[in-house]
Short mmCIF file of C-alpha atoms in Angstrom, two decimals:
data_model
loop_
_atom_site.label_atom_id
_atom_site.label_comp_id
_atom_site.label_asym_id
_atom_site.label_seq_id
_atom_site.Cartn_x
_atom_site.Cartn_y
_atom_site.Cartn_z
CA UNK A 1 109.24 22.59 17.03
CA UNK A 2 111.96 21.39 14.76
CA UNK A 3 111.30 21.26 11.06
CA UNK A 4 113.21 19.79 8.11
CA UNK A 5 114.65 21.95 5.36
CA UNK A 6 116.79 21.26 2.41
CA UNK A 7 119.99 22.95 3.66
CA UNK A 8 121.97 25.63 1.99
CA UNK A 9 121.08 26.94 -1.41
CA UNK A 10 123.58 28.12 -4.13
CA UNK A 11 124.20 31.84 -3.46
CA UNK A 12 121.99 34.03 -5.69
CA UNK A 13 124.97 35.65 -7.53
CA UNK A 14 126.19 32.19 -8.53
CA UNK A 15 122.94 30.82 -9.87
CA UNK A 16 122.32 30.89 -13.58
CA UNK A 17 119.56 33.12 -14.87
CA UNK A 18 116.48 31.35 -16.11
CA UNK A 19 115.89 31.73 -19.87
CA UNK A 20 112.26 30.50 -19.86
CA UNK A 21 109.23 31.02 -17.71
CA UNK A 22 106.80 28.41 -16.52
CA UNK A 23 103.33 28.34 -18.06
CA UNK A 24 100.23 26.97 -16.41
CA UNK A 25 100.20 24.20 -19.04
CA UNK A 26 103.82 23.18 -18.25
CA UNK A 27 103.06 23.14 -14.53
CA UNK A 28 99.80 21.20 -14.93
CA UNK A 29 101.59 18.58 -17.01
CA UNK A 30 104.22 18.12 -14.26
CA UNK A 31 101.53 17.99 -11.57
CA UNK A 32 99.74 15.20 -13.40
CA UNK A 33 102.78 12.89 -13.76
CA UNK A 34 102.58 9.47 -12.17
CA UNK A 35 103.87 9.71 -8.65
CA UNK A 36 107.01 7.65 -9.13
CA UNK A 37 107.99 9.58 -12.21
CA UNK A 38 107.42 12.81 -10.38
CA UNK A 39 109.41 11.57 -7.39
CA UNK A 40 112.34 10.60 -9.66
CA UNK A 41 112.41 13.94 -11.45
CA UNK A 42 112.06 15.80 -8.20
CA UNK A 43 114.94 13.93 -6.55
CA UNK A 44 117.07 14.46 -9.69
CA UNK A 45 116.54 18.22 -9.44
CA UNK A 46 117.09 18.14 -5.71
CA UNK A 47 120.50 16.55 -6.09
CA UNK A 48 121.58 19.20 -8.56
CA UNK A 49 121.20 21.86 -5.89
CA UNK A 50 121.63 20.11 -2.42
CA UNK A 51 123.55 17.45 -0.66
CA UNK A 52 121.10 14.55 -1.02
CA UNK A 53 121.97 13.15 2.35
CA UNK A 54 121.88 16.37 4.40
CA UNK A 55 118.75 17.78 6.16
CA UNK A 56 118.70 21.20 7.66
CA UNK A 57 116.84 21.65 10.98
CA UNK A 58 115.09 24.85 11.81
CA UNK A 59 113.15 26.03 14.84
CA UNK A 60 110.34 28.53 14.87
CA UNK A 61 109.55 30.90 17.71
CA UNK A 62 106.45 33.10 17.95
CA UNK A 63 107.94 36.32 19.40
CA UNK A 64 104.68 38.29 19.42
CA UNK A 65 101.28 36.54 19.69
CA UNK A 66 97.78 37.67 18.71
CA UNK A 67 96.07 40.95 18.00
CA UNK A 68 96.84 41.03 14.30
CA UNK A 69 94.62 43.46 12.34
CA UNK A 70 94.62 41.23 9.29
CA UNK A 71 91.51 38.94 8.70
CA UNK A 72 93.25 35.89 7.18
CA UNK A 73 90.62 33.20 7.27
CA UNK A 74 92.98 30.50 8.52
CA UNK A 75 94.66 32.43 11.33
CA UNK A 76 94.02 32.06 15.07
CA UNK A 77 96.02 35.27 15.73
CA UNK A 78 93.64 37.59 13.84
CA UNK A 79 91.82 40.13 16.05
CA UNK A 80 88.81 39.62 13.72
CA UNK A 81 88.29 36.07 14.93
CA UNK A 82 86.92 34.71 18.20
CA UNK A 83 89.75 32.25 18.99
CA UNK A 84 90.25 33.33 22.63
CA UNK A 85 93.92 33.94 21.94
CA UNK A 86 95.15 36.77 24.02
CA UNK A 87 97.43 39.31 22.38
CA UNK A 88 100.96 39.74 23.84
CA UNK A 89 103.71 42.25 23.57
CA UNK A 90 106.95 41.55 21.74
CA UNK A 91 109.11 39.19 23.83
CA UNK A 92 112.12 40.63 25.54
CA UNK A 93 115.31 40.32 23.55
CA UNK A 94 117.03 38.20 26.23
CA UNK A 95 114.31 35.65 26.26
CA UNK A 96 114.36 35.35 22.48
CA UNK A 97 118.12 34.81 22.48
CA UNK A 98 117.79 32.25 25.29
CA UNK A 99 115.30 30.23 23.20
CA UNK A 100 117.61 30.53 20.14
CA UNK A 101 120.47 29.09 22.19
CA UNK A 102 118.31 26.10 23.13
CA UNK A 103 117.39 25.61 19.49
CA UNK A 104 121.07 25.54 18.51
CA UNK A 105 121.92 23.06 21.31
CA UNK A 106 119.14 20.76 19.91
CA UNK A 107 120.62 20.79 16.47
CA UNK A 108 118.96 23.64 14.62
CA UNK A 109 121.01 25.75 12.26
CA UNK A 110 118.37 28.22 11.25
CA UNK A 111 116.22 30.16 13.70
CA UNK A 112 112.90 31.59 12.52
CA UNK A 113 110.96 34.30 14.41
CA UNK A 114 107.48 35.31 13.74
CA UNK A 115 105.29 38.20 15.01
CA UNK A 116 101.53 38.62 14.57
CA UNK A 117 101.67 42.01 12.86
CA UNK A 118 100.27 43.54 9.71
CA UNK A 119 103.72 45.21 9.44
CA UNK A 120 106.36 46.26 12.01
CA UNK A 121 105.84 49.61 13.70
CA UNK A 122 108.74 52.08 13.85
CA UNK A 123 108.85 51.60 17.69
CA UNK A 124 109.56 47.91 17.23
CA UNK A 125 112.32 48.09 14.72
CA UNK A 126 115.15 48.75 17.20
CA UNK A 127 114.33 45.63 19.22
CA UNK A 128 113.95 43.54 16.08
CA UNK A 129 117.36 44.70 14.74
CA UNK A 130 118.97 43.87 18.12
CA UNK A 131 117.42 40.39 18.08
CA UNK A 132 118.79 39.69 14.60
CA UNK A 133 122.33 40.66 15.60
CA UNK A 134 122.15 38.67 18.89
CA UNK A 135 120.91 35.49 17.25
CA UNK A 136 123.53 35.72 14.50
CA UNK A 137 126.21 35.98 17.13
CA UNK A 138 125.21 32.49 18.25
CA UNK A 139 126.18 31.12 14.80
CA UNK A 140 122.61 30.54 13.51
CA UNK A 141 121.02 31.51 10.29
CA UNK A 142 118.29 34.02 10.92
CA UNK A 143 114.77 34.13 9.51
CA UNK A 144 111.83 36.40 10.33
CA UNK A 145 108.16 36.80 9.42
CA UNK A 146 106.83 40.20 10.59
CA UNK A 147 104.12 40.83 7.95
CA UNK A 148 104.50 43.46 5.20
CA UNK A 149 107.74 45.42 4.87
CA UNK A 150 108.42 48.73 3.17
CA UNK A 151 111.72 49.33 1.42
CA UNK A 152 113.39 51.07 4.38
CA UNK A 153 112.42 48.29 6.78
CA UNK A 154 113.77 45.63 4.43
CA UNK A 155 116.98 47.50 4.06
CA UNK A 156 117.45 47.87 7.81
CA UNK A 157 116.79 44.18 8.47
CA UNK A 158 119.29 43.26 5.79
CA UNK A 159 121.92 45.60 7.21
CA UNK A 160 121.34 43.92 10.59
CA UNK A 161 122.25 40.62 9.04
CA UNK A 162 118.88 38.87 8.54
CA UNK A 163 119.41 36.00 6.22
CA UNK A 164 115.78 35.00 5.27
CA UNK A 165 112.47 36.71 5.28
CA UNK A 166 109.29 34.64 5.16
CA UNK A 167 106.22 36.05 3.58
CA UNK A 168 103.84 33.50 2.06
CA UNK A 169 101.51 34.29 -0.81
CA UNK A 170 99.16 31.60 0.69
CA UNK A 171 97.36 30.55 -2.56
CA UNK A 172 96.78 31.62 -6.16
CA UNK A 173 96.03 35.21 -7.16
CA UNK A 174 92.53 34.16 -8.22
CA UNK A 175 91.63 32.59 -4.80
CA UNK A 176 93.43 35.08 -2.64
CA UNK A 177 90.43 37.35 -2.00
CA UNK A 178 88.71 34.29 -0.50
CA UNK A 179 91.49 34.08 2.11
CA UNK A 180 91.87 37.67 3.28
CA UNK A 181 90.33 41.06 2.50
CA UNK A 182 92.71 43.33 4.41
CA UNK A 183 95.57 43.24 1.93
CA UNK A 184 95.91 42.23 -1.72
CA UNK A 185 97.91 39.64 -3.58
CA UNK A 186 99.95 42.55 -5.01
CA UNK A 187 100.84 43.70 -1.47
CA UNK A 188 102.43 40.27 -0.91
CA UNK A 189 104.46 40.49 -4.05
CA UNK A 190 105.57 44.09 -3.12
CA UNK A 191 107.07 42.83 0.14
CA UNK A 192 108.87 40.05 -1.62
CA UNK A 193 110.31 42.57 -4.02
CA UNK A 194 111.54 44.74 -1.15
CA UNK A 195 113.08 41.75 0.55
CA UNK A 196 114.96 40.61 -2.58
CA UNK A 197 116.20 44.12 -3.47
CA UNK A 198 117.54 44.48 0.06
CA UNK A 199 119.66 41.40 -0.47
CA UNK A 200 117.92 38.89 1.76
CA UNK A 201 116.80 35.41 0.83
CA UNK A 202 113.16 34.71 0.26
CA UNK A 203 111.13 32.14 2.00
CA UNK A 204 107.74 32.02 0.42
CA UNK A 205 105.01 29.28 0.01
CA UNK A 206 101.44 28.73 0.88
CA UNK A 207 98.68 26.75 2.52
CA UNK A 208 96.62 23.86 1.06
CA UNK A 209 93.14 22.83 2.17
CA UNK A 210 91.48 26.32 2.36
CA UNK A 211 88.89 25.43 -0.25
CA UNK A 212 91.08 26.17 -3.26
CA UNK A 213 91.08 24.09 -6.38
CA UNK A 214 94.01 22.04 -7.71
CA UNK A 215 94.45 24.58 -10.38
CA UNK A 216 94.87 27.17 -7.69
CA UNK A 217 97.66 25.14 -6.17
CA UNK A 218 99.31 24.85 -9.49
CA UNK A 219 98.90 28.61 -10.20
CA UNK A 220 100.42 29.47 -6.79
CA UNK A 221 103.59 27.52 -7.60
CA UNK A 222 103.71 29.01 -11.10
CA UNK A 223 103.71 32.47 -9.51
CA UNK A 224 106.59 31.50 -7.23
CA UNK A 225 108.57 29.84 -10.08
CA UNK A 226 108.14 32.95 -12.27
CA UNK A 227 109.35 35.55 -9.74
CA UNK A 228 112.29 37.49 -11.06
CA UNK A 229 114.39 35.35 -8.78
CA UNK A 230 112.90 32.05 -7.39
CA UNK A 231 112.57 31.70 -3.59
CA UNK A 232 115.36 29.89 -1.71
CA UNK A 233 112.70 28.19 0.45
CA UNK A 234 109.15 27.20 -0.45
CA UNK A 235 107.22 26.06 2.68
CA UNK A 236 104.03 24.09 1.76
CA UNK A 237 101.58 23.72 4.66
CA UNK A 238 98.28 21.92 5.16
CA UNK A 239 95.56 23.90 6.90
CA UNK A 240 94.89 23.03 10.54
CA UNK A 241 91.29 24.23 10.98
CA UNK A 242 91.23 26.45 14.10
CA UNK A 243 87.90 26.90 16.02
CA UNK A 244 86.69 30.44 15.80
CA UNK A 245 88.18 31.14 12.38
CA UNK A 246 86.26 31.33 9.14
CA UNK A 247 88.00 28.18 7.99
CA UNK A 248 87.23 26.11 11.10
CA UNK A 249 85.02 23.73 9.13
CA UNK A 250 87.18 23.43 6.11
CA UNK A 251 87.19 19.91 4.61
CA UNK A 252 90.48 18.21 5.31
CA UNK A 253 92.59 17.11 2.42
CA UNK A 254 92.56 13.29 2.15
CA UNK A 255 95.94 11.82 3.00
CA UNK A 256 97.92 11.04 -0.13
CA UNK A 257 95.75 13.23 -2.42
CA UNK A 258 98.17 16.16 -2.81
CA UNK A 259 101.21 16.24 -5.05
CA UNK A 260 103.76 19.03 -4.68
CA UNK A 261 106.12 18.73 -7.69
CA UNK A 262 109.50 19.74 -6.37
CA UNK A 263 110.74 19.46 -9.99
CA UNK A 264 109.78 23.19 -10.22
CA UNK A 265 112.13 24.27 -7.50
CA UNK A 266 114.94 26.82 -7.77
CA UNK A 267 116.15 27.56 -11.35
CA UNK A 268 114.60 24.53 -13.04
CA UNK A 269 113.38 25.36 -16.62
CA UNK A 270 110.02 24.12 -17.94
CA UNK A 271 110.00 20.42 -19.17
CA UNK A 272 110.61 21.18 -22.86
CA UNK A 273 113.93 22.92 -22.04
CA UNK A 274 115.22 20.33 -19.61
CA UNK A 275 117.22 18.37 -22.22
CA UNK A 276 119.41 21.42 -22.79
CA UNK A 277 120.75 21.12 -19.24
CA UNK A 278 122.44 17.76 -19.78
#
């Protein structure tokens, strides 16, 4: 499945350091803006960082399905849930590369690979490293989501040439225990720190519609905006309720009821400081 992204970001070493942090009050004020005002401000920020007429296409491949020991309430791949999804072994490297080649031929420039793991096992790392090198040889940006990483694993993936690592925080710190009990919000942040320190780019966002409040959505984005270095990609998803998961009967979000203020993206300061940038 092809998905739209915003294209290349400014390299981390070239981006200015933020002098201010977002507060919950700043973020809530932006969230409550009239839609057209928010759209205008968001597009203005977007144009400061991206080609406004360019859309990056990415393709995602699940390279290892099911059997995950985590109990995330939204996930069909958890071994805790009765979703009738059979666990599989890691795909062969050749098959992964063949799929990556198809993705490139269809217009994708970034290839994202996900495995249903709590964290990679030592026995899996050689194959993962080989995959990263083989996909990069095709001329594609590489992205992986493999669960939690320790420092050594992050360093090894970075050395192999992995461009992006996806590890979503899912929701606010307050609501996170309602989503999963097998790891903590701090565990998520630790992995993001390992990824950033290893020199890879961070892809981190969350899911809406899991029973969280609007304040939880705002708080999630404040957490991301206030990381030592903001994520290069912030995927925002809406829950697809899966039969057999604890969130199977979650109430769908009414269409048009959610505002995601992109004005917070990248290195944008809080509203009171914006005049200093002109």
